[in-house]
PDB file of C-alpha atoms in Angstrom:
ATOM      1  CA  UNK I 125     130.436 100.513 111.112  1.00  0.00           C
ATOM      2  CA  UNK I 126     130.221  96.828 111.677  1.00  0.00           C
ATOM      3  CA  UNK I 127     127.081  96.843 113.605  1.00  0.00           C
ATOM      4  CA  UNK I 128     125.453  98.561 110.902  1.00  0.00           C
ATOM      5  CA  UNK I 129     126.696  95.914 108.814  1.00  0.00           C
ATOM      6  CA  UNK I 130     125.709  93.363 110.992  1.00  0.00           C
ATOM      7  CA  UNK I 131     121.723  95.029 111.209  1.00  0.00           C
ATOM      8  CA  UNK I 132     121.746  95.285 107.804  1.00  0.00           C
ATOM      9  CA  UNK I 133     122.711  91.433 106.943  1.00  0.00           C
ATOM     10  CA  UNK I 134     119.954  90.830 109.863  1.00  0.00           C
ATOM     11  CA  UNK I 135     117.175  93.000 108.079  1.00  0.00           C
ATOM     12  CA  UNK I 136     118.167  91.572 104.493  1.00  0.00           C
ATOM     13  CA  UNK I 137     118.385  87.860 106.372  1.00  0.00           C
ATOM     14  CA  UNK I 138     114.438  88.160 107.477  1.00  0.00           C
ATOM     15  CA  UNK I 139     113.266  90.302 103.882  1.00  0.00           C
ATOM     16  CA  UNK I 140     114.226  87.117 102.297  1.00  0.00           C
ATOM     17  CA  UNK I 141     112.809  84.605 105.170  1.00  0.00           C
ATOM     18  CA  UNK I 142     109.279  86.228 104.373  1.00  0.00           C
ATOM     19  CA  UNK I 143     109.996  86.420 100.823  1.00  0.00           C
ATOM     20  CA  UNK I 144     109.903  82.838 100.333  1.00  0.00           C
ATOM     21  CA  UNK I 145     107.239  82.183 101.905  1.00  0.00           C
ATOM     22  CA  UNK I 146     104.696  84.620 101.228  1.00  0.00           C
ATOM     23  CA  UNK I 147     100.968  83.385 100.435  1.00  0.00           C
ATOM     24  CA  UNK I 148      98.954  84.706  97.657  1.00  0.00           C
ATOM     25  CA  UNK I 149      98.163  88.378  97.085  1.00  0.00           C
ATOM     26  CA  UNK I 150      94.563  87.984  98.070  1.00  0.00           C
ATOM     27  CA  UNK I 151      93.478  91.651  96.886  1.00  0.00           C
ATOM     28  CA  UNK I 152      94.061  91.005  93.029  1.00  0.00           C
ATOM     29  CA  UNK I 153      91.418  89.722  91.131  1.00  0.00           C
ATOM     30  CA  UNK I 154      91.027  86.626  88.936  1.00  0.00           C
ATOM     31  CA  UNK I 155      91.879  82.998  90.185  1.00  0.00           C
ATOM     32  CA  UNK I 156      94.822  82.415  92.223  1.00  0.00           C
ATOM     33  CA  UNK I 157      96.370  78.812  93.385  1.00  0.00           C
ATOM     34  CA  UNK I 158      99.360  76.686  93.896  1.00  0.00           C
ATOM     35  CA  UNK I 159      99.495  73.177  91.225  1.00  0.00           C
ATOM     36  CA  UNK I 160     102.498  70.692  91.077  1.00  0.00           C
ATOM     37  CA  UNK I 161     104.622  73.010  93.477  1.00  0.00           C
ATOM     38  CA  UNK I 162     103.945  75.952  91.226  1.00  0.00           C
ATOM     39  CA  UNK I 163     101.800  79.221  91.614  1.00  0.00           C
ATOM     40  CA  UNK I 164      99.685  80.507  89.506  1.00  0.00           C
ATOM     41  CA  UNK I 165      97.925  83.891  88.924  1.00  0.00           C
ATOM     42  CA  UNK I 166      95.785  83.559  86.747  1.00  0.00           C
ATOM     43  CA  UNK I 167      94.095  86.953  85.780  1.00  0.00           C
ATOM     44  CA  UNK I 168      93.648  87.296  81.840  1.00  0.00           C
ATOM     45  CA  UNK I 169      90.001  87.580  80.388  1.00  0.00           C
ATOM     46  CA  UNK I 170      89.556  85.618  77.018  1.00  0.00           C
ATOM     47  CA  UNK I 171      90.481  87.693  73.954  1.00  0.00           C
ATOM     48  CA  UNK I 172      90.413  86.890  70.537  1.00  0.00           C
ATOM     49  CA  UNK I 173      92.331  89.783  69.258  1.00  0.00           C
ATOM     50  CA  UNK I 174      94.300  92.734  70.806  1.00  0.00           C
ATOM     51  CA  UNK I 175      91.562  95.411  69.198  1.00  0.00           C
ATOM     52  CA  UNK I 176      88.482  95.574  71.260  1.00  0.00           C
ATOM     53  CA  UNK I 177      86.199  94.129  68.706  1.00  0.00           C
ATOM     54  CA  UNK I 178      86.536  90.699  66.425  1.00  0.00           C
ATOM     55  CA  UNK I 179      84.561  89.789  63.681  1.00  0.00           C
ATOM     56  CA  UNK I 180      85.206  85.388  64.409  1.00  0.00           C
ATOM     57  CA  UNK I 181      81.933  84.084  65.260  1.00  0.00           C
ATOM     58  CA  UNK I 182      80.499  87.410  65.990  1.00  0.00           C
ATOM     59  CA  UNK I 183      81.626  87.327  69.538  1.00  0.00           C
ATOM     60  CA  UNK I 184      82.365  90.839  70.629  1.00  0.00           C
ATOM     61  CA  UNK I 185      84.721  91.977  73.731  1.00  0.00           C
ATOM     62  CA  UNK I 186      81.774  92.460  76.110  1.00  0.00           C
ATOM     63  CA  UNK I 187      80.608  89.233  75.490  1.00  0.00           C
ATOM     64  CA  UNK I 188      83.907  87.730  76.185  1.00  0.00           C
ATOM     65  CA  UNK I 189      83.624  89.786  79.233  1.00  0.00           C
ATOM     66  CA  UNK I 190      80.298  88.272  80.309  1.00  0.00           C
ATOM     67  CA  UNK I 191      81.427  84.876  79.703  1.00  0.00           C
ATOM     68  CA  UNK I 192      84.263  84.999  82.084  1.00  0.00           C
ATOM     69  CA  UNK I 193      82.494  86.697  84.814  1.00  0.00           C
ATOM     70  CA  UNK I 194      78.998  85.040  84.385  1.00  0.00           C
ATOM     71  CA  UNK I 195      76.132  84.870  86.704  1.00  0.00           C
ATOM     72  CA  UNK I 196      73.236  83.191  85.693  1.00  0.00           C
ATOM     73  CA  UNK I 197      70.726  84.405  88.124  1.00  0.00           C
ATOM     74  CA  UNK I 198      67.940  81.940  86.593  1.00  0.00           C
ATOM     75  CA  UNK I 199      70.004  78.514  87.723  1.00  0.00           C
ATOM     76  CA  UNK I 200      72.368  80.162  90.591  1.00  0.00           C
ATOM     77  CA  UNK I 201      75.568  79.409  88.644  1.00  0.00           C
ATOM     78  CA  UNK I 202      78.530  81.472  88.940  1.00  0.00           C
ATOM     79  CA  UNK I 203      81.366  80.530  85.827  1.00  0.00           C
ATOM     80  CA  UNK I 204      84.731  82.021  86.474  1.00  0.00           C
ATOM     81  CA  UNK I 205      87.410  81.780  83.581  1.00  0.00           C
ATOM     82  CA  UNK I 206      90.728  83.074  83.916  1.00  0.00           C
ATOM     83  CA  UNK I 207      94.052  82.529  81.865  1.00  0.00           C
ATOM     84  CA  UNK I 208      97.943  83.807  81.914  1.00  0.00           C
ATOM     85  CA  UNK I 209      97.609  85.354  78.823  1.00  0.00           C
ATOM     86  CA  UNK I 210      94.962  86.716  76.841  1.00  0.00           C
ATOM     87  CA  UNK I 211      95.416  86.401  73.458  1.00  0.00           C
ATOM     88  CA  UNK I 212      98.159  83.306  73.627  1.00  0.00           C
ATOM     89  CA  UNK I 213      97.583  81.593  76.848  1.00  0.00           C
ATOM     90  CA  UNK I 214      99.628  78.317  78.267  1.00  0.00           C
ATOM     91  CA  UNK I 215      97.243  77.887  81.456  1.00  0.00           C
ATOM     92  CA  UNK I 216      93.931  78.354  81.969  1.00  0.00           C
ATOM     93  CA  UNK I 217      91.196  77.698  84.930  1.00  0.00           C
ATOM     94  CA  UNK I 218      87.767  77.321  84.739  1.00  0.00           C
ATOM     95  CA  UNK I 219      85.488  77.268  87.938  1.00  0.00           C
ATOM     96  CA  UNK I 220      82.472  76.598  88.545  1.00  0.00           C
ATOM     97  CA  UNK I 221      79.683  76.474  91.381  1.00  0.00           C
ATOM     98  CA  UNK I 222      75.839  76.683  92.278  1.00  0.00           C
ATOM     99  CA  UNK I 223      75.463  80.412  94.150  1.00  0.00           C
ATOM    100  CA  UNK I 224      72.463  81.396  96.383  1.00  0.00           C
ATOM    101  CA  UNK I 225      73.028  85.256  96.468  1.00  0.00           C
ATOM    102  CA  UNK I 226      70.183  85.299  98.896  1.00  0.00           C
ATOM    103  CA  UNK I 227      71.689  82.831 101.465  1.00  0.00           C
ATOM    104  CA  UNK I 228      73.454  85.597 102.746  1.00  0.00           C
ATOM    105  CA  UNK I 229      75.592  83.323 105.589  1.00  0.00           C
ATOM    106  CA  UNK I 230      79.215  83.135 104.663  1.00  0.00           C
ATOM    107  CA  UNK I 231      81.421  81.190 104.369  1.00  0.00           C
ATOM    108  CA  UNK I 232      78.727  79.395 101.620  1.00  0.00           C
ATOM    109  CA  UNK I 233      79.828  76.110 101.014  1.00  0.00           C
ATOM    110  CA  UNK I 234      78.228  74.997  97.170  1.00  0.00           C
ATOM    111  CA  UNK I 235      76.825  71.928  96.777  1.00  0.00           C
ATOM    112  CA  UNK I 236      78.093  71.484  93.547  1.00  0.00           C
ATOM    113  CA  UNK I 237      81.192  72.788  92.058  1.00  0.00           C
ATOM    114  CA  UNK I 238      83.616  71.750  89.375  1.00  0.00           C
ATOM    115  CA  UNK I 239      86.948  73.248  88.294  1.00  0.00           C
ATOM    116  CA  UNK I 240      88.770  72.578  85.267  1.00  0.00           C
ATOM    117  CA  UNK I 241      92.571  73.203  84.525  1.00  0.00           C
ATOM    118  CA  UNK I 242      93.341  73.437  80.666  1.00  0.00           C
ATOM    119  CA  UNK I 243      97.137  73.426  79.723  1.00  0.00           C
ATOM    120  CA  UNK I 244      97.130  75.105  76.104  1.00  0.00           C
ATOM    121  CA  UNK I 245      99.906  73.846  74.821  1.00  0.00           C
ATOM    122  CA  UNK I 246      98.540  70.346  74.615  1.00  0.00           C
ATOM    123  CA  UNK I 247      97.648  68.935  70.850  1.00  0.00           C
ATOM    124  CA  UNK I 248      95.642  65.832  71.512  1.00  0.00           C
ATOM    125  CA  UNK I 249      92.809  65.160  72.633  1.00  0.00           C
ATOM    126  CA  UNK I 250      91.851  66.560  75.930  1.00  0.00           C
ATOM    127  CA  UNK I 251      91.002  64.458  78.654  1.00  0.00           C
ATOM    128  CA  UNK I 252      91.650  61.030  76.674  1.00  0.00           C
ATOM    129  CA  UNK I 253      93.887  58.656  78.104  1.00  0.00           C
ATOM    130  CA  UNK I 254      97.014  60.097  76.680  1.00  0.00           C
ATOM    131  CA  UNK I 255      96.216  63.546  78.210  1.00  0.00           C
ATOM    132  CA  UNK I 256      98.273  63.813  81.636  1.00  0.00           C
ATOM    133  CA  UNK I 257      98.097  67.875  81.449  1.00  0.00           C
ATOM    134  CA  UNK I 258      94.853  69.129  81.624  1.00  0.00           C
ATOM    135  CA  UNK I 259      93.183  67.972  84.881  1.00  0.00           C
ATOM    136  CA  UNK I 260      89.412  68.487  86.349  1.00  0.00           C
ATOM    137  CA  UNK I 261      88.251  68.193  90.079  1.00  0.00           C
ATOM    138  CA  UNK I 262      84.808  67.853  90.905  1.00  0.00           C
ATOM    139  CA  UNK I 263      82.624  68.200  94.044  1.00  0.00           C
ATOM    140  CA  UNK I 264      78.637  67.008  94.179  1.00  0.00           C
ATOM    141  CA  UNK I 265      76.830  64.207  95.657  1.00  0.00           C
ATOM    142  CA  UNK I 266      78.762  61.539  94.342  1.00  0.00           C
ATOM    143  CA  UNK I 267      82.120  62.830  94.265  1.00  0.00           C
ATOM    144  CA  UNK I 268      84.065  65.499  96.594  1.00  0.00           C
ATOM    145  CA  UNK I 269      87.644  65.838  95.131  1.00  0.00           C
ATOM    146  CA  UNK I 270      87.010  70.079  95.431  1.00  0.00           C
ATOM    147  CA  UNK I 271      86.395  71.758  98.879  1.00  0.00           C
ATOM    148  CA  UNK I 272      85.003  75.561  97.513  1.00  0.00           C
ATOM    149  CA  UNK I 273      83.967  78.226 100.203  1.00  0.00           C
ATOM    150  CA  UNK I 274      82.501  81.206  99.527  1.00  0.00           C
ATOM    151  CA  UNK I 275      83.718  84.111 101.827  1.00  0.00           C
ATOM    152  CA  UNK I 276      82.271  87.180 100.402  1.00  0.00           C
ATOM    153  CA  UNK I 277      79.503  88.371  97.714  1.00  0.00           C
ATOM    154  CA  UNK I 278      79.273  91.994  97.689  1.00  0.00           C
ATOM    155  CA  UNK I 279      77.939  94.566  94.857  1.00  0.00           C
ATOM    156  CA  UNK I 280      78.434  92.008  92.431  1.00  0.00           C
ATOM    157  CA  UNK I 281      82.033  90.819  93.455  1.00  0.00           C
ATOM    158  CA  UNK I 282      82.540  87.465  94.313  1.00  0.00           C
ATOM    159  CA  UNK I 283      85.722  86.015  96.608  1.00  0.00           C
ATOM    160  CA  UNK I 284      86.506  82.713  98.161  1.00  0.00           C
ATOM    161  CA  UNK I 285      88.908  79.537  98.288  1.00  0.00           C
ATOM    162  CA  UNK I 286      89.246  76.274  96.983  1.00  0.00           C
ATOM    163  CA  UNK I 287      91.397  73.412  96.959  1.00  0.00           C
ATOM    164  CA  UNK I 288      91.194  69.563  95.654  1.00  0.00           C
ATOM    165  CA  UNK I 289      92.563  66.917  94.274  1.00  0.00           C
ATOM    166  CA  UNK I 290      92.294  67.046  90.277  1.00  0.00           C
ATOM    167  CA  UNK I 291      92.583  64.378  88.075  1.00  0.00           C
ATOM    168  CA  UNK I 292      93.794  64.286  84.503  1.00  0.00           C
ATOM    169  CA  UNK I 293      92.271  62.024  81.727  1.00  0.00           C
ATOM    170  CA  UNK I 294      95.055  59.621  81.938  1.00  0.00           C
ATOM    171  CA  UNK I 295      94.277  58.564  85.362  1.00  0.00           C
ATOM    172  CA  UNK I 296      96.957  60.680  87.204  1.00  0.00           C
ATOM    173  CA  UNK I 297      96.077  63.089  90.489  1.00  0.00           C
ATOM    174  CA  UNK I 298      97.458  66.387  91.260  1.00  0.00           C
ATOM    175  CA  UNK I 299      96.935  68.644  94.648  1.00  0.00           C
ATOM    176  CA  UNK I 300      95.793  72.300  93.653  1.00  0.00           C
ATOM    177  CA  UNK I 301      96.375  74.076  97.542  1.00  0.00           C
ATOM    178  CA  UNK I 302      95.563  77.198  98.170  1.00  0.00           C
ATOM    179  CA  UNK I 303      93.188  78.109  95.893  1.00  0.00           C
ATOM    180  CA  UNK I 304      91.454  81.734  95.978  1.00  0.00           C
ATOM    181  CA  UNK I 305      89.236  83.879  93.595  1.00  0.00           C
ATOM    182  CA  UNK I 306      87.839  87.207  93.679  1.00  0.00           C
ATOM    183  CA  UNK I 307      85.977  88.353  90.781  1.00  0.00           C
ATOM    184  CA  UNK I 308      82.976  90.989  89.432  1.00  0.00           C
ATOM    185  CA  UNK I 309      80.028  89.058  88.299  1.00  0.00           C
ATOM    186  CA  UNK I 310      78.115  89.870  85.171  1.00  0.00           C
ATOM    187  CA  UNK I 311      74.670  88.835  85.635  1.00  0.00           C
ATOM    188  CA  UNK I 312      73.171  86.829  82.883  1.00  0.00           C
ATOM    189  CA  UNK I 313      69.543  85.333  83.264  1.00  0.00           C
ATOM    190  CA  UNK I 314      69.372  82.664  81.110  1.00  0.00           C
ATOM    191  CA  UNK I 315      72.749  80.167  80.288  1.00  0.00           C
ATOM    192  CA  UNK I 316      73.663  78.839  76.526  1.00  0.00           C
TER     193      UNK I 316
END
């Protein structure tokens, strides 16, 4: 009896050892990544009401759907934007790179990216020097605060990792670690 105490404190000892420190579910879709010591999962497509269609600004569901999936063949730019919630999100991520879906080498490494984290909650104006909670990290020839790799582009779903250092309008930096994304493209030829 007390050794099959004893295996069981063992077993429940290294369930919670790995439970801690587990990494991000890489198999779910949307955009994934750790912020301020916090995960995120961010997986919510834009809605603007819980019916599939809404009449404000004529935007329909499907276009919603196309604008957070978007591939613009014409320019090779993929646009990725994910939220916690749908209707009433607090957080919300933005990414975007130049994509080659002809390079066909992975892991592609974009030569221009940019990423954009949006806290929701926040009632001034974004970006200004006041705003200290919505941040942006950017990576092209002049600046490379975001590393983005491509590791896999296949029937029209897209995957890969990022990290960087973001900055918020007020002149504070924040680490985003462990970044990942997997997503299915909508392709669109020609952007707004």
């Amino acid at each position: 009896m007390n050794r099959l105490i004893i295996w069981f404190g063992l077993i429940f000892i290294v369930i919670c050892g790995f439970a801690t420190n587990t990494p991000l579910n890489t198999s779910n879709t949307g955009i994934m990544f750790y912020f301020g010591g916090k995960k995120y999962c961010l997986s919510a497509q834009i809605r603007l009401s819980r019916n599939g269609f809404s009449q404000r600004g004529g935007v329909s569901k499907s276009s919603l759907d196309t604008l957070s999936n978007c591939y613009y063949t014409s320019s090779n730019y993929v646009e990725i934007i994910r939220q916690d919630d749908a209707l009433s999100p607090n957080i919300g991520a933005a990414l975007g790179f130049e994509f080659d879906e002809t390079n066909g080498e992975y892991p592609y490494t974009p030569a221009h990216a940019v990423i954009q984290l949006k806290n929701f909650t926040w009632g001034g104006l974004e970006f200004s020097t006041t705003d200290s909670l919505n941040y942006t990290g950017v990576s092209d020839s002049i600046s490379d605060d975001l590393f983005i790799a491509i590791d896999r582009y296949q029937n029209d779903t897209i995957s890969g990792r990022f990290s960087g250092l973001l900055l918020s309008g007020a002149g504070g930096m924040s680490q985003m670690d462990s970044g990942y994304f997997k997503v299915k493209l909508y392709r669109k030829t020609i952007k707004p």
